[in-house]
PDB file of C-alpha atoms in Angstrom:
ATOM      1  CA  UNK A   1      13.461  -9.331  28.699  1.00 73.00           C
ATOM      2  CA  UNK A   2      13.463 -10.613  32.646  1.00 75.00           C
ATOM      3  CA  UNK A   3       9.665 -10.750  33.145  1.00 77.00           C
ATOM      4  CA  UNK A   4       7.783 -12.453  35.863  1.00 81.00           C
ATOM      5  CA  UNK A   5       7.042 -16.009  35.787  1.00 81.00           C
ATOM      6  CA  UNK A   6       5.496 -15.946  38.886  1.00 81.00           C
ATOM      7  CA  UNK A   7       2.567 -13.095  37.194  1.00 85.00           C
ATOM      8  CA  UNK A   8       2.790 -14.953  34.150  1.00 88.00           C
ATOM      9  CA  UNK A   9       1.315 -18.222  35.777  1.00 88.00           C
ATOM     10  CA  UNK A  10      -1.621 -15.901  38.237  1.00 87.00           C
ATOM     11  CA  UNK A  11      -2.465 -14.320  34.808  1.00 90.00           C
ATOM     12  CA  UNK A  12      -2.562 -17.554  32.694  1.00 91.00           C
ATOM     13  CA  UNK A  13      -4.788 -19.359  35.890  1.00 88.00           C
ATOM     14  CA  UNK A  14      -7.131 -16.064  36.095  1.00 89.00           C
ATOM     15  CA  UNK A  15      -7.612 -15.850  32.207  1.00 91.00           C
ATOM     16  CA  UNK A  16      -8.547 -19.285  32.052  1.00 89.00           C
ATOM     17  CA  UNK A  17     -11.236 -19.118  34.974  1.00 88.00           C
ATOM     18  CA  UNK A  18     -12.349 -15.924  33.210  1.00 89.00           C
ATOM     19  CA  UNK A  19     -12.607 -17.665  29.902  1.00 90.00           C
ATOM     20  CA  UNK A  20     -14.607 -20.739  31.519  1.00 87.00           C
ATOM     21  CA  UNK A  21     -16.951 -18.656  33.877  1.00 86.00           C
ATOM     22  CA  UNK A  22     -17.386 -15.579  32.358  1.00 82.00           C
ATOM     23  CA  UNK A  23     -17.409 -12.194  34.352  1.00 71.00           C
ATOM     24  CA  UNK A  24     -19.214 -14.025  37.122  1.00 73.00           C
ATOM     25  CA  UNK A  25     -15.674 -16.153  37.542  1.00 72.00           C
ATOM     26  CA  UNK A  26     -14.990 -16.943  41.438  1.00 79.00           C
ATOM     27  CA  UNK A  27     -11.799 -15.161  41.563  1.00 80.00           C
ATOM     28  CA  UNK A  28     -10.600 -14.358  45.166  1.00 82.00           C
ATOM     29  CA  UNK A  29     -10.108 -10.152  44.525  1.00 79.00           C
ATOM     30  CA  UNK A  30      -8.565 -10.620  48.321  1.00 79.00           C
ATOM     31  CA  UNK A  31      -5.693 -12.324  46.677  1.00 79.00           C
ATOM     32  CA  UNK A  32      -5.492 -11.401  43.686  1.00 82.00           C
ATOM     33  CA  UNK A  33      -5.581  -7.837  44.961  1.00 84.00           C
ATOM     34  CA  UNK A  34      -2.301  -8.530  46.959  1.00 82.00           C
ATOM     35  CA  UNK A  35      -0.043  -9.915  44.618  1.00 81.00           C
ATOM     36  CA  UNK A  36      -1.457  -6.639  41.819  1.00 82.00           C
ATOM     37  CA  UNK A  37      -0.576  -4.504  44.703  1.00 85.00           C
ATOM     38  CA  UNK A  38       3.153  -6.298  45.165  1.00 83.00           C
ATOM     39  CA  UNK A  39       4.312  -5.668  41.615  1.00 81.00           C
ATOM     40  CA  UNK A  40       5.179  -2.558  42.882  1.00 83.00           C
ATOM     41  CA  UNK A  41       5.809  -2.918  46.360  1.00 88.00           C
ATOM     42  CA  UNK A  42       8.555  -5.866  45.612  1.00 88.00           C
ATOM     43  CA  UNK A  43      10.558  -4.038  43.808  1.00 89.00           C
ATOM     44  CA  UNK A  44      10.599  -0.632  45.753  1.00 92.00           C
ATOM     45  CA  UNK A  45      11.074  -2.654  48.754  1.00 93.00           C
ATOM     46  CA  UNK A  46      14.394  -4.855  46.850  1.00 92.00           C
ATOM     47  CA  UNK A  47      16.132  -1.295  46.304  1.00 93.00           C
ATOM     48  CA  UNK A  48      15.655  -0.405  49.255  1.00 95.00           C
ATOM     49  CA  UNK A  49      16.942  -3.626  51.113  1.00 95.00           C
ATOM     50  CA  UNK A  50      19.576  -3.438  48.158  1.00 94.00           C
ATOM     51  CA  UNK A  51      20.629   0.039  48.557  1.00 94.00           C
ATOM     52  CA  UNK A  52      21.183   0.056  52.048  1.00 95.00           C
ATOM     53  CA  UNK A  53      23.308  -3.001  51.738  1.00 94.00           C
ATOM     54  CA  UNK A  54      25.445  -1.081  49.311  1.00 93.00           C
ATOM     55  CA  UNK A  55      25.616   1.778  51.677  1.00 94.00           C
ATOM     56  CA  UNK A  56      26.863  -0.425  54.643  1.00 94.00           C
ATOM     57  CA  UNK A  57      29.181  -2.300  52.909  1.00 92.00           C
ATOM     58  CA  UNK A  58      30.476   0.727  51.283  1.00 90.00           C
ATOM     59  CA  UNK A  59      30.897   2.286  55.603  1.00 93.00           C
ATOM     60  CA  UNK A  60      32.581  -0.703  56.447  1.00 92.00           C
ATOM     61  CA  UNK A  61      35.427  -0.521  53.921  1.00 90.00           C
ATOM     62  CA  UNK A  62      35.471   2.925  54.080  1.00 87.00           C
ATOM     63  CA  UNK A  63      38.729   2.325  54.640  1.00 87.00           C
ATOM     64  CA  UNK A  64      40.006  -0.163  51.871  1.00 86.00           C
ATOM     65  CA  UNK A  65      40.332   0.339  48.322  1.00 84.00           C
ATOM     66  CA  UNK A  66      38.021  -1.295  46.088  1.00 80.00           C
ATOM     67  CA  UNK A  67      40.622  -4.344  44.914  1.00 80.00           C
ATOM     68  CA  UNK A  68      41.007  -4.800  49.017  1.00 83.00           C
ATOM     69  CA  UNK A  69      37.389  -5.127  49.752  1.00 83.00           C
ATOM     70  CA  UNK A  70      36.654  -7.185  46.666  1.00 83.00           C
ATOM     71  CA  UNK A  71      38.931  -9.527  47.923  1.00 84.00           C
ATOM     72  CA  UNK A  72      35.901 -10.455  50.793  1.00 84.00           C
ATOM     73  CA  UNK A  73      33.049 -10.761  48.357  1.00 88.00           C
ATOM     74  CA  UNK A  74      34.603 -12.999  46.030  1.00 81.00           C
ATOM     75  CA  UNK A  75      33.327 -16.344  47.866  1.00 81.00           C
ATOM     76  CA  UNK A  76      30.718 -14.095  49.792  1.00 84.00           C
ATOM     77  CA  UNK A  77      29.355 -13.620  46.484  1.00 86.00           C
ATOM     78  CA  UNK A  78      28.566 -17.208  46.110  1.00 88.00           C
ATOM     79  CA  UNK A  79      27.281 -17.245  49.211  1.00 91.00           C
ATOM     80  CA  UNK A  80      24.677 -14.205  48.697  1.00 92.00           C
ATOM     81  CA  UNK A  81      23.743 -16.206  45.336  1.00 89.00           C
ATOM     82  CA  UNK A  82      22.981 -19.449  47.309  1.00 91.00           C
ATOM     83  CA  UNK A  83      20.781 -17.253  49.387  1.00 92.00           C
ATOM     84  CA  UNK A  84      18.945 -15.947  46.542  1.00 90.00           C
ATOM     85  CA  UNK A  85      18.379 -19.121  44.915  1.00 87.00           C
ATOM     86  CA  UNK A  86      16.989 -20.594  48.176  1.00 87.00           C
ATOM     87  CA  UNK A  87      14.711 -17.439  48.208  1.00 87.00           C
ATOM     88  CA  UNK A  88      13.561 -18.036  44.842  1.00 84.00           C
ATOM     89  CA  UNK A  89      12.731 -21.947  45.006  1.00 83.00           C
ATOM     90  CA  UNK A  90      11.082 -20.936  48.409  1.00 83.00           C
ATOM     91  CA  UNK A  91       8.847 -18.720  47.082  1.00 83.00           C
ATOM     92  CA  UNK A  92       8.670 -19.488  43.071  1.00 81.00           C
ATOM     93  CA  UNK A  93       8.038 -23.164  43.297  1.00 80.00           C
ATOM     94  CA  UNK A  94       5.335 -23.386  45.887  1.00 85.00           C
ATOM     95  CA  UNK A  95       3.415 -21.433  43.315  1.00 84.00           C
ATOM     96  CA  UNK A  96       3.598 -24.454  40.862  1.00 86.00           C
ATOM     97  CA  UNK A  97       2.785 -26.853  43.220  1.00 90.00           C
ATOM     98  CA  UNK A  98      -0.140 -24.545  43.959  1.00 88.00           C
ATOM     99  CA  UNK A  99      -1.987 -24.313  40.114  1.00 87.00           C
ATOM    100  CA  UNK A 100      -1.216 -28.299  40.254  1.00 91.00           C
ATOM    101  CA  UNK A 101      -2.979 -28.792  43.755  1.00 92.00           C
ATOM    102  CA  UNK A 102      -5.479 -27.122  42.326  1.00 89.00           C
ATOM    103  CA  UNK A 103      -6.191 -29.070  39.351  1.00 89.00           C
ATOM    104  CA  UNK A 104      -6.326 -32.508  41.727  1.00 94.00           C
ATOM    105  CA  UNK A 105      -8.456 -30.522  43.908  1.00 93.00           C
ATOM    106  CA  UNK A 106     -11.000 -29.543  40.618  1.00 88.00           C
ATOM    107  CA  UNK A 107     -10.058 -33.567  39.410  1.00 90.00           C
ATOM    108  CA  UNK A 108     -11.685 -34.992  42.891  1.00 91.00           C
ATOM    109  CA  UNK A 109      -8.270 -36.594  43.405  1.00 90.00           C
ATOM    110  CA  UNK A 110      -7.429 -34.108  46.226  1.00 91.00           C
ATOM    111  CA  UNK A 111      -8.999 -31.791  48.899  1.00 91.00           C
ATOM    112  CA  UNK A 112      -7.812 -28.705  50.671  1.00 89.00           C
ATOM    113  CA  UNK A 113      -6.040 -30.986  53.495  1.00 90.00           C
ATOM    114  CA  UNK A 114      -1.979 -30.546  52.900  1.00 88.00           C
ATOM    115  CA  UNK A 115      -1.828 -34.331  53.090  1.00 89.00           C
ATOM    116  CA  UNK A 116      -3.722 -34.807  50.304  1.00 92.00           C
ATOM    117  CA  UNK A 117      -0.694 -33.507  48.051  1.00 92.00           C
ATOM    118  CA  UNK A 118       1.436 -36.187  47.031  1.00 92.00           C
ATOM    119  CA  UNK A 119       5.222 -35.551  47.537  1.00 93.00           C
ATOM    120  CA  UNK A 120       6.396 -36.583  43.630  1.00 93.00           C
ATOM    121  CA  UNK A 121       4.305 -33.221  42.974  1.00 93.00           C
ATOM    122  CA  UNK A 122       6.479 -31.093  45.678  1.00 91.00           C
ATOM    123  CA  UNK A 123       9.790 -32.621  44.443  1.00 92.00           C
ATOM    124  CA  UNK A 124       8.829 -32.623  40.565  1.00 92.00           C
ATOM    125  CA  UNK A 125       8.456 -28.894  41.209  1.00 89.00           C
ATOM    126  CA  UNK A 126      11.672 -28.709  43.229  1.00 88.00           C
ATOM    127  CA  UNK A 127      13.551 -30.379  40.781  1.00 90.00           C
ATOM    128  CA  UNK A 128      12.284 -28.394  37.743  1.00 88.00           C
ATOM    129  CA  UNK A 129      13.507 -24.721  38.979  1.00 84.00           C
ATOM    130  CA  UNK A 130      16.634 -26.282  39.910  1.00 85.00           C
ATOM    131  CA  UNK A 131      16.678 -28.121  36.560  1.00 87.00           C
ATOM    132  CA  UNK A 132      15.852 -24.447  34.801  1.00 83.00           C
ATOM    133  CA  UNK A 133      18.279 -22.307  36.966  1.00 79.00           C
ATOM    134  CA  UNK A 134      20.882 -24.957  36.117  1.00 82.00           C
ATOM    135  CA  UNK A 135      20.328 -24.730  32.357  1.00 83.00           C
ATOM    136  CA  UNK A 136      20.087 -21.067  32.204  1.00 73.00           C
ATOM    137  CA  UNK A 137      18.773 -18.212  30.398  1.00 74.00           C
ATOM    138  CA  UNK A 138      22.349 -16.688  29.557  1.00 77.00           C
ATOM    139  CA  UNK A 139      20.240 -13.535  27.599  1.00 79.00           C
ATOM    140  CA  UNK A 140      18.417 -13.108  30.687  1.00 80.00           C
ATOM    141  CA  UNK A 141      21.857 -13.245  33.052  1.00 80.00           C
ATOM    142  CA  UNK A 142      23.732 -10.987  30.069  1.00 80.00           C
ATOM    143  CA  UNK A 143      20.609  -8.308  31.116  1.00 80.00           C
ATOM    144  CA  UNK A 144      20.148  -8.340  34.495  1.00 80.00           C
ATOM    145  CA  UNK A 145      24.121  -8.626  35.078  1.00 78.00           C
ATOM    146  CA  UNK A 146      25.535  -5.962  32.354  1.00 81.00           C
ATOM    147  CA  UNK A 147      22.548  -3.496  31.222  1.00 84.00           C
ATOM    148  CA  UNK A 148      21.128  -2.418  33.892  1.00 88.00           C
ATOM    149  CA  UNK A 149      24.010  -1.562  35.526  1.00 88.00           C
ATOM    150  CA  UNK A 150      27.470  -2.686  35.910  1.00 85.00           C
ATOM    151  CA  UNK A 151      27.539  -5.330  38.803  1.00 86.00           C
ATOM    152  CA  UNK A 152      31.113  -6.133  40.538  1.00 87.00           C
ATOM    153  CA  UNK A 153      31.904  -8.699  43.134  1.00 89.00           C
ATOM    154  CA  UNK A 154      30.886  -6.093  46.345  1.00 90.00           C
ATOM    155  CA  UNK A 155      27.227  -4.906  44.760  1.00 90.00           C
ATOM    156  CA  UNK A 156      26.538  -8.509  43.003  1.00 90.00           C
ATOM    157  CA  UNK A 157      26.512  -9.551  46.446  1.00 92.00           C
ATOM    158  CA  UNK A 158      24.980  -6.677  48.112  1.00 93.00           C
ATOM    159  CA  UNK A 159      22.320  -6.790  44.948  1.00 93.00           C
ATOM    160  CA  UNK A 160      21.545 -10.847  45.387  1.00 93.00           C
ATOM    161  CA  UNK A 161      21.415 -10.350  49.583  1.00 94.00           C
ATOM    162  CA  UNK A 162      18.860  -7.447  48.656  1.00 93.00           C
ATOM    163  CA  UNK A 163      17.131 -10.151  47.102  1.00 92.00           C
ATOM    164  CA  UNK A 164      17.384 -12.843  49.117  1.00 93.00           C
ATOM    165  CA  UNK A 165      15.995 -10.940  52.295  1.00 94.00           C
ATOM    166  CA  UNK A 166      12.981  -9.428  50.359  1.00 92.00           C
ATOM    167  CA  UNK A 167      11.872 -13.038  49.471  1.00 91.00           C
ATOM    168  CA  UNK A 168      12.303 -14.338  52.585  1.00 90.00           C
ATOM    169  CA  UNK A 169      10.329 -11.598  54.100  1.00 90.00           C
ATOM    170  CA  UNK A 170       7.598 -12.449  50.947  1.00 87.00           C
ATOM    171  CA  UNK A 171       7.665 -15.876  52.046  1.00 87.00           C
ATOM    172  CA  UNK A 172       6.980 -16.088  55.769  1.00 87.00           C
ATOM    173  CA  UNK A 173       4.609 -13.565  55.112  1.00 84.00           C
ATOM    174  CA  UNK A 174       3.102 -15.912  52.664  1.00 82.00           C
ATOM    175  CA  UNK A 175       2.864 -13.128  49.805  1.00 82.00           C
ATOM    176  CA  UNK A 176       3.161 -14.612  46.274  1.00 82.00           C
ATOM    177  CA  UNK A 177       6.400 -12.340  44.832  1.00 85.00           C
ATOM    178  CA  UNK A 178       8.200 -11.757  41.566  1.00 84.00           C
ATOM    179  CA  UNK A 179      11.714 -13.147  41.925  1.00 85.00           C
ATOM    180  CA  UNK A 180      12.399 -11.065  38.650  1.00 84.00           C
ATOM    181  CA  UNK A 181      10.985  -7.822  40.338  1.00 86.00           C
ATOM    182  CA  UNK A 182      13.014  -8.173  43.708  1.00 90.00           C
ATOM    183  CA  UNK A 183      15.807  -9.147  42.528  1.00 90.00           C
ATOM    184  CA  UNK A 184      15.926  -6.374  39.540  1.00 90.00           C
ATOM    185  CA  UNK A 185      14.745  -3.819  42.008  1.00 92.00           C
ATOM    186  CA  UNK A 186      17.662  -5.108  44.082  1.00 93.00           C
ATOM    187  CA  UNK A 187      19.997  -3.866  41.453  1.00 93.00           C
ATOM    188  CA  UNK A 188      18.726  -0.583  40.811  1.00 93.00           C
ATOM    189  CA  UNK A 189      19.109  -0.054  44.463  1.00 93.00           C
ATOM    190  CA  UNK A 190      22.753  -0.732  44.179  1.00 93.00           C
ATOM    191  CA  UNK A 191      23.216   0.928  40.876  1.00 92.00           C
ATOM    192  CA  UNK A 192      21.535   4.362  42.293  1.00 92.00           C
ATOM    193  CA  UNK A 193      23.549   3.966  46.011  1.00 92.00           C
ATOM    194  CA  UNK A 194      26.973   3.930  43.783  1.00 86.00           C
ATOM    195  CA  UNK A 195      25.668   6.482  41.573  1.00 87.00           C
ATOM    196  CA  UNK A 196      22.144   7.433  40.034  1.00 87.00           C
ATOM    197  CA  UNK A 197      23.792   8.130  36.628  1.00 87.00           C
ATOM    198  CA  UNK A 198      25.215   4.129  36.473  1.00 86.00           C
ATOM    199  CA  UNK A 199      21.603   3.001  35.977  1.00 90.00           C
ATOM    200  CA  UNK A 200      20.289   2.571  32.678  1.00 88.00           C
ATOM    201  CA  UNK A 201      17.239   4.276  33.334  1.00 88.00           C
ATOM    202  CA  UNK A 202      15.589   3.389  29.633  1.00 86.00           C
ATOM    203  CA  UNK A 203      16.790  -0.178  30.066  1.00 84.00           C
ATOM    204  CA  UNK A 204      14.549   0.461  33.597  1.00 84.00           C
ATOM    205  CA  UNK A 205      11.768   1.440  31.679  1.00 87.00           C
ATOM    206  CA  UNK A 206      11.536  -1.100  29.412  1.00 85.00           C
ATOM    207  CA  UNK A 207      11.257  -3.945  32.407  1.00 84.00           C
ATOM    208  CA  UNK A 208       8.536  -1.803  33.665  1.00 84.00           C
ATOM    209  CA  UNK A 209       6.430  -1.943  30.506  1.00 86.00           C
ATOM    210  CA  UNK A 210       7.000  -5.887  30.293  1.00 85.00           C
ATOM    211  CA  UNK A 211       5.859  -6.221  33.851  1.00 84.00           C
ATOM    212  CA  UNK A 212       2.945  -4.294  33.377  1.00 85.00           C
ATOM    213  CA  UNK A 213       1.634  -6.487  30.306  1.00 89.00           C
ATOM    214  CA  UNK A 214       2.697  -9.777  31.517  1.00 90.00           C
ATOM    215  CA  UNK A 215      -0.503 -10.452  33.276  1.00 89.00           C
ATOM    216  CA  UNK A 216      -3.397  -9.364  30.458  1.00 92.00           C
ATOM    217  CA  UNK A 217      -0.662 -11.600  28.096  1.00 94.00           C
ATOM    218  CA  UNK A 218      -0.521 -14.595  29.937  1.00 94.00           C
ATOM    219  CA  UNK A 219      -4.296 -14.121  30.673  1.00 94.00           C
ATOM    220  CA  UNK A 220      -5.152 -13.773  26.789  1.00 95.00           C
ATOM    221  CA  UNK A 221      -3.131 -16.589  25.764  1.00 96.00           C
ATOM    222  CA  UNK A 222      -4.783 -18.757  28.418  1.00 95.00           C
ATOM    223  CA  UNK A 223      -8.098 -17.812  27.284  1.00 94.00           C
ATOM    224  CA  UNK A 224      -7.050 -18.791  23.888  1.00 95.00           C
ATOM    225  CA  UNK A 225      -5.990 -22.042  24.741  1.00 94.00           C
ATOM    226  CA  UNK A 226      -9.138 -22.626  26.617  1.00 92.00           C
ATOM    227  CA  UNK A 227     -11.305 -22.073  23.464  1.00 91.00           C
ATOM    228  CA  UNK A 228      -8.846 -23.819  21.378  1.00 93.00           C
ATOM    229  CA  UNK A 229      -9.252 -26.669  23.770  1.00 91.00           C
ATOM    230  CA  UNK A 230     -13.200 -26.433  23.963  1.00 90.00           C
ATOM    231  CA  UNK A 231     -13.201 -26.683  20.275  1.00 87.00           C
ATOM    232  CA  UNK A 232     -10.742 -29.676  19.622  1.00 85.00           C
ATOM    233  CA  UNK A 233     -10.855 -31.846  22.798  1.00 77.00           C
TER     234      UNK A 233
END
């Protein structure tokens, strides 16, 4: 199941204050309100983005037969893939470098000021998602590439540019975003501009439910830990 690392971490860092503090914990609702609020406006905004893409290219080649205007997307794919990636280490890894900031910050190794970050943290993070994208989760690619629906050349492209442009909208807008959720919601969009009956609707629904529980999970199991911890270190 392609669920959210990005919720997964919040969840885990908001648990653990929780756990520590109590209800009184000094969580910013501000924030935390934002990215709650952008589980579902990430991926509504991806099929958009996504199935207006599909629509354009589909006006363009109106044209061409299908085999003629694959024949473009085969290295435009790669390029729309690039784009995504660069989306998702722009967004995805500055929230690493973030819960790590923050623990030099709470060690008294570190303030607020930006220059107070050492760089082996910003490239350790760097090269970790490109270490993990590299390595793969092929369950994960067998999902989001085959059973949700059935991505060719022209909407793998228009699907991964969907993507690309929502997190690059997330980013300069400094909004914390699923990767998972814009880029899934980018292929629903796709899916439903082709034809609403090519999405695996259940398939759909079962994403939804994981997104939903991902942050209570992570947050339980990093209250866990932190009792664990308290008891044996």
């Amino acid at each position: 199941i392609p669920s959210s690392s990005s919720h997964a971490l919040v969840g885990g860092l908001v648990g653990a204050t929780v756990a520590k503090a109590g209800s009184g914990a000094p969580i910013v609702w501000e924030g935390f309100g934002k990215i709650l609020a952008f589980i579902i406006i990430s991926p509504l905004v991806g099929v958009i983005i996504g199935g207006l893409l599909m629509v354009l290219v589909a006006w363009i080649f109106r044209n061409q037969s299908p085999y003629q205007a694959g024949k473009w997307f085969k290295g435009g794919q790669l390029f729309a893939a690039a784009a995504y990636s660069l989306g998702h280490g722009g967004n995805d890894a500055q929230k690493t470098i973030g819960i790590i900031w923050l623990l030099l910050i709470t060690a008294g190794v570190a303030t607020k000021d930006q220059s107070t970050l050492p760089m082996w943290v910003v490239y350790s993070c760097y090269f970790a998602i490109a270490w993990g994208t590299y390595l793969g989760g092929w369950r994960i690619v067998k999902t989001m590439g085959t059973k949700i629906t059935k991505l060719n050349s022209i909407s793998g492209s228009c699907a991964s540019m969907g993507g690309a442009i929502t997190l690059g909208l997330a980013t300069l807008g400094g909004i914390p975003v699923s990767t998972t959720h814009t880029i899934t919601g980018a292929i629903i969009g796709v899916g439903a501009a082709t034809d609403v009956k090519a999405v695996r609707w259940a398939i759909t629904a079962n994403l939804l439910v994981a997104w939903v529980l991902t942050i209570p999970a992570s947050g339980l199991i990093a209250a866990l830990f932190w009792y664990i911890g308290t008891k044996f270190l």
